[in-house]
Amino acid sequence: TMKNPVPQAASLLLEKLLLLVHVRPLPAGSGEESSPPAAPGYYDTSCFKRGDLLEVPRTLFVHFGIYLGENRVAHLMPDILPAFTDDRRQIQQVVVTNKRLILGVITRTASIRVDTVEDFAYGGSILVNHMDRLFQDQVLGSEEAARRAEKLVGATAYSLLWNNCEHFVTYCRYGAPVSFQTDKFCETVKMIIRDQRSVLASVLVGLASIVCLGLAPSTTLPTIFIPFFLWMAG
């Protein structure tokens, strides 16, 4: 018998969403709470200074935070919980779970939270002040950067393109909220739209969905309208 492709597609979509927000998916059966990815002291924090900009490369994107000293990092994370409670202690209690994270992306809510270096990095390698070379004379004082981050701790709006973790750290350390990842993503989207081969690709994908799932409005309309809009935009 042929397996239902819907659960597999949903699982793949969840994994891609987690990559977009810079967090590795939790292992299956991990439950609501996630264990710390590394034991305390896994990272040598003696080389970090208060106000440093920390970045952790992920598979597709990079996650950013501001080091506050004493093994603490302020960083912006999508999170649904601030929409239901103002209790900062409750929000801060555990690392954001996959469910909270995905719902935060969908509802565009987030929290700027303070976690240990281990929880922030989640086992990844850490780069320190790697973006300073791009801003040159715009780098603010380390104490000013840390104070800005501390003032912003708490619930905030979230947007993958306009208010993500990179916007947060560049505002704190350089005084201007920008995201080079967002700019690169938008340029890629523009290239895809301008390339008329994307029209043919979308037609083929649409026809394949009709063959696999049958002729229905949910398959036929996208097959017609998506190529049309791509063609017009190009």
GROMACS .gro file of C-alpha atoms in nm:
model
  234
    1THR     CA    1   0.000   0.000   0.000
    2MET     CA    2   0.111   0.353  -0.074
    3LYS     CA    3   0.188   0.567   0.231
    4ASN     CA    4   0.003   0.893   0.284
    5PRO     CA    5   0.244   1.171   0.173
    6VAL     CA    6   0.076   1.439   0.388
    7PRO     CA    7   0.249   1.355   0.722
    8GLN     CA    8   0.584   1.331   0.545
    9ALA     CA    9   0.532   1.669   0.379
   10ALA     CA   10   0.428   1.826   0.711
   11SER     CA   11   0.739   1.687   0.879
   12LEU     CA   12   0.962   1.828   0.604
   13LEU     CA   13   0.792   2.168   0.627
   14LEU     CA   14   0.845   2.174   1.005
   15GLU     CA   15   1.215   2.097   0.961
   16LYS     CA   16   1.257   2.378   0.704
   17LEU     CA   17   1.077   2.626   0.929
   18LEU     CA   18   1.310   2.537   1.215
   19LEU     CA   19   1.609   2.600   0.990
   20LEU     CA   20   1.468   2.938   0.887
   21VAL     CA   21   1.459   3.051   1.247
   22HIS     CA   22   1.808   2.920   1.315
   23VAL     CA   23   1.717   2.642   1.558
   24ARG     CA   24   1.796   2.274   1.522
   25PRO     CA   25   1.493   2.043   1.556
   26LEU     CA   26   1.464   1.855   1.883
   27PRO     CA   27   1.509   1.478   1.867
   28ALA     CA   28   1.196   1.268   1.832
   29GLY     CA   29   1.032   1.185   2.162
   30SER     CA   30   1.207   1.466   2.345
   31GLY     CA   31   0.879   1.598   2.480
   32GLU     CA   32   0.794   1.959   2.556
   33GLU     CA   33   1.113   2.047   2.738
   34SER     CA   34   1.457   2.020   2.583
   35SER     CA   35   1.767   1.927   2.774
   36PRO     CA   36   2.066   2.162   2.765
   37PRO     CA   37   2.271   2.080   2.453
   38ALA     CA   38   2.600   2.082   2.641
   39ALA     CA   39   2.720   2.064   2.996
   40PRO     CA   40   2.803   2.392   3.171
   41GLY     CA   41   3.156   2.497   3.090
   42TYR     CA   42   3.149   2.340   2.742
   43TYR     CA   43   3.240   2.680   2.599
   44ASP     CA   44   3.535   2.887   2.719
   45THR     CA   45   3.367   3.216   2.805
   46SER     CA   46   3.687   3.376   2.933
   47CYS     CA   47   3.751   3.513   2.583
   48PHE     CA   48   3.408   3.681   2.569
   49LYS     CA   49   3.364   4.041   2.683
   50ARG     CA   50   3.040   4.207   2.791
   51GLY     CA   51   2.878   4.360   2.482
   52ASP     CA   52   3.036   4.116   2.236
   53LEU     CA   53   2.825   4.010   1.939
   54LEU     CA   54   2.809   3.631   1.922
   55GLU     CA   55   2.699   3.441   1.614
   56VAL     CA   56   2.640   3.070   1.562
   57PRO     CA   57   2.636   2.941   1.201
   58ARG     CA   58   2.350   2.703   1.127
   59THR     CA   59   2.274   2.491   0.820
   60LEU     CA   60   2.112   2.772   0.622
   61PHE     CA   61   2.127   3.080   0.844
   62VAL     CA   62   2.312   3.230   1.141
   63HIS     CA   63   2.177   3.292   1.493
   64PHE     CA   64   2.291   3.603   1.681
   65GLY     CA   65   2.311   3.724   2.041
   66ILE     CA   66   2.475   3.983   2.267
   67TYR     CA   67   2.698   3.858   2.547
   68LEU     CA   68   2.605   4.013   2.883
   69GLY     CA   69   2.880   3.858   3.094
   70GLU     CA   70   2.870   3.576   3.350
   71ASN     CA   71   2.781   3.314   3.086
   72ARG     CA   72   2.463   3.501   2.980
   73VAL     CA   73   2.352   3.584   2.625
   74ALA     CA   74   2.057   3.802   2.520
   75HIS     CA   75   1.899   3.687   2.195
   76LEU     CA   76   1.569   3.717   2.009
   77MET     CA   77   1.365   3.399   1.964
   78PRO     CA   78   1.018   3.343   1.814
   79ASP     CA   79   0.794   3.228   2.099
   80ILE     CA   80   0.416   3.203   2.138
   81LEU     CA   81   0.424   3.213   2.520
   82PRO     CA   82   0.452   3.596   2.557
   83ALA     CA   83   0.113   3.621   2.384
   84PHE     CA   84  -0.046   3.444   2.682
   85THR     CA   85   0.149   3.566   2.985
   86ASP     CA   86   0.358   3.861   3.101
   87ASP     CA   87   0.533   3.645   3.359
   88ARG     CA   88   0.895   3.684   3.249
   89ARG     CA   89   1.006   3.410   3.488
   90GLN     CA   90   0.768   3.158   3.332
   91ILE     CA   91   0.877   3.253   2.979
   92GLN     CA   92   1.242   3.221   3.077
   93GLN     CA   93   1.207   2.888   3.259
   94VAL     CA   94   1.301   2.650   2.979
   95VAL     CA   95   1.456   2.661   2.635
   96VAL     CA   96   1.194   2.742   2.371
   97THR     CA   97   1.039   2.418   2.243
   98ASN     CA   98   0.966   2.345   1.877
   99LYS     CA   99   0.592   2.397   1.930
  100ARG     CA  100   0.638   2.735   2.098
  101LEU     CA  101   0.886   2.839   1.831
  102ILE     CA  102   0.673   2.749   1.528
  103LEU     CA  103   0.360   2.909   1.678
  104GLY     CA  104   0.568   3.218   1.751
  105VAL     CA  105   0.671   3.241   1.384
  106ILE     CA  106   0.309   3.199   1.271
  107THR     CA  107   0.166   3.454   1.518
  108ARG     CA  108   0.469   3.687   1.480
  109THR     CA  109   0.543   3.699   1.852
  110ALA     CA  110   0.884   3.660   2.011
  111SER     CA  111   1.083   3.723   2.324
  112ILE     CA  112   1.425   3.871   2.376
  113ARG     CA  113   1.551   3.634   2.642
  114VAL     CA  114   1.868   3.571   2.839
  115ASP     CA  115   2.010   3.218   2.824
  116THR     CA  116   2.339   3.051   2.903
  117VAL     CA  117   2.602   3.036   2.630
  118GLU     CA  118   2.537   2.660   2.605
  119ASP     CA  119   2.163   2.703   2.544
  120PHE     CA  120   2.222   2.989   2.300
  121ALA     CA  121   2.483   2.807   2.091
  122TYR     CA  122   2.313   2.464   2.106
  123GLY     CA  123   2.639   2.285   2.034
  124GLY     CA  124   2.744   2.505   1.742
  125SER     CA  125   3.068   2.695   1.700
  126ILE     CA  126   3.068   3.060   1.809
  127LEU     CA  127   3.212   3.355   1.620
  128VAL     CA  128   3.284   3.674   1.817
  129ASN     CA  129   3.233   4.024   1.671
  130HIS     CA  130   3.260   3.883   1.320
  131MET     CA  131   3.034   4.160   1.182
  132ASP     CA  132   3.248   4.448   1.310
  133ARG     CA  133   3.444   4.451   0.985
  134LEU     CA  134   3.124   4.536   0.795
  135PHE     CA  135   3.040   4.839   1.012
  136GLN     CA  136   3.390   4.976   1.080
  137ASP     CA  137   3.346   5.312   1.264
  138GLN     CA  138   2.983   5.242   1.363
  139VAL     CA  139   3.071   5.002   1.647
  140LEU     CA  140   2.928   5.131   1.977
  141GLY     CA  141   3.097   5.084   2.312
  142SER     CA  142   3.071   4.737   2.461
  143GLU     CA  143   2.884   4.860   2.771
  144GLU     CA  144   2.640   5.056   2.554
  145ALA     CA  145   2.568   4.745   2.345
  146ALA     CA  146   2.506   4.533   2.655
  147ARG     CA  147   2.279   4.795   2.813
  148ARG     CA  148   2.073   4.824   2.495
  149ALA     CA  149   2.025   4.448   2.493
  150GLU     CA  150   1.925   4.439   2.860
  151LYS     CA  151   1.669   4.717   2.812
  152LEU     CA  152   1.501   4.522   2.532
  153VAL     CA  153   1.469   4.192   2.721
  154GLY     CA  154   1.105   4.081   2.719
  155ALA     CA  155   0.823   4.024   2.471
  156THR     CA  156   0.852   4.174   2.124
  157ALA     CA  157   0.702   4.144   1.776
  158TYR     CA  158   0.867   3.901   1.534
  159SER     CA  159   0.917   3.913   1.161
  160LEU     CA  160   1.145   3.683   0.967
  161LEU     CA  161   1.225   3.968   0.727
  162TRP     CA  162   1.194   4.284   0.937
  163ASN     CA  163   1.257   4.199   1.303
  164ASN     CA  164   1.469   3.891   1.364
  165CYS     CA  165   1.771   3.808   1.581
  166GLU     CA  166   2.010   3.985   1.343
  167HIS     CA  167   1.812   4.311   1.355
  168PHE     CA  168   1.828   4.292   1.735
  169VAL     CA  169   2.206   4.253   1.763
  170THR     CA  170   2.294   4.508   1.493
  171TYR     CA  171   2.078   4.765   1.671
  172CYS     CA  172   2.249   4.691   2.002
  173ARG     CA  173   2.609   4.693   1.877
  174TYR     CA  174   2.595   4.925   1.573
  175GLY     CA  175   2.294   5.147   1.638
  176ALA     CA  176   2.105   5.041   1.323
  177PRO     CA  177   1.875   4.736   1.292
  178VAL     CA  178   1.978   4.564   0.968
  179SER     CA  179   1.986   4.206   0.847
  180PHE     CA  180   2.223   4.095   0.573
  181GLN     CA  181   2.053   3.755   0.572
  182THR     CA  182   1.721   3.922   0.492
  183ASP     CA  183   1.879   4.126   0.213
  184LYS     CA  184   2.034   3.813   0.063
  185PHE     CA  185   1.704   3.625   0.088
  186CYS     CA  186   1.514   3.907  -0.086
  187GLU     CA  187   1.774   3.923  -0.363
  188THR     CA  188   1.739   3.547  -0.415
  189VAL     CA  189   1.361   3.580  -0.437
  190LYS     CA  190   1.401   3.860  -0.694
  191MET     CA  191   1.635   3.643  -0.902
  192ILE     CA  192   1.387   3.355  -0.894
  193ILE     CA  193   1.101   3.582  -1.002
  194ARG     CA  194   1.306   3.742  -1.280
  195ASP     CA  195   1.421   3.404  -1.412
  196GLN     CA  196   1.138   3.291  -1.640
  197ARG     CA  197   1.244   2.929  -1.596
  198SER     CA  198   1.070   2.949  -1.257
  199VAL     CA  199   0.740   2.979  -1.448
  200LEU     CA  200   0.803   2.646  -1.622
  201ALA     CA  201   0.916   2.488  -1.295
  202SER     CA  202   0.600   2.601  -1.114
  203VAL     CA  203   0.385   2.464  -1.398
  204LEU     CA  204   0.557   2.127  -1.377
  205VAL     CA  205   0.519   2.116  -0.997
  206GLY     CA  206   0.151   2.207  -1.033
  207LEU     CA  207   0.089   1.938  -1.292
  208ALA     CA  208   0.267   1.684  -1.072
  209SER     CA  209   0.045   1.778  -0.778
  210ILE     CA  210  -0.263   1.731  -0.995
  211VAL     CA  211  -0.142   1.387  -1.103
  212CYS     CA  212  -0.060   1.281  -0.745
  213LEU     CA  213  -0.349   1.443  -0.557
  214GLY     CA  214  -0.616   1.464  -0.825
  215LEU     CA  215  -0.798   1.747  -1.001
  216ALA     CA  216  -0.933   1.986  -0.736
  217PRO     CA  217  -0.942   2.362  -0.667
  218SER     CA  218  -0.654   2.324  -0.418
  219THR     CA  219  -0.430   2.185  -0.693
  220THR     CA  220  -0.567   2.344  -1.010
  221LEU     CA  221  -0.586   2.708  -0.897
  222PRO     CA  222  -0.222   2.728  -0.777
  223THR     CA  223  -0.114   2.559  -1.102
  224ILE     CA  224  -0.278   2.841  -1.296
  225PHE     CA  225  -0.225   3.148  -1.081
  226ILE     CA  226   0.130   3.098  -0.947
  227PRO     CA  227   0.290   3.067  -1.295
  228PHE     CA  228   0.077   3.359  -1.416
  229PHE     CA  229   0.193   3.592  -1.134
  230LEU     CA  230   0.556   3.480  -1.177
  231TRP     CA  231   0.533   3.553  -1.550
  232MET     CA  232   0.378   3.897  -1.490
  233ALA     CA  233   0.630   3.986  -1.216
  234GLY     CA  234   0.920   3.882  -1.438
   0.00000   0.00000   0.00000
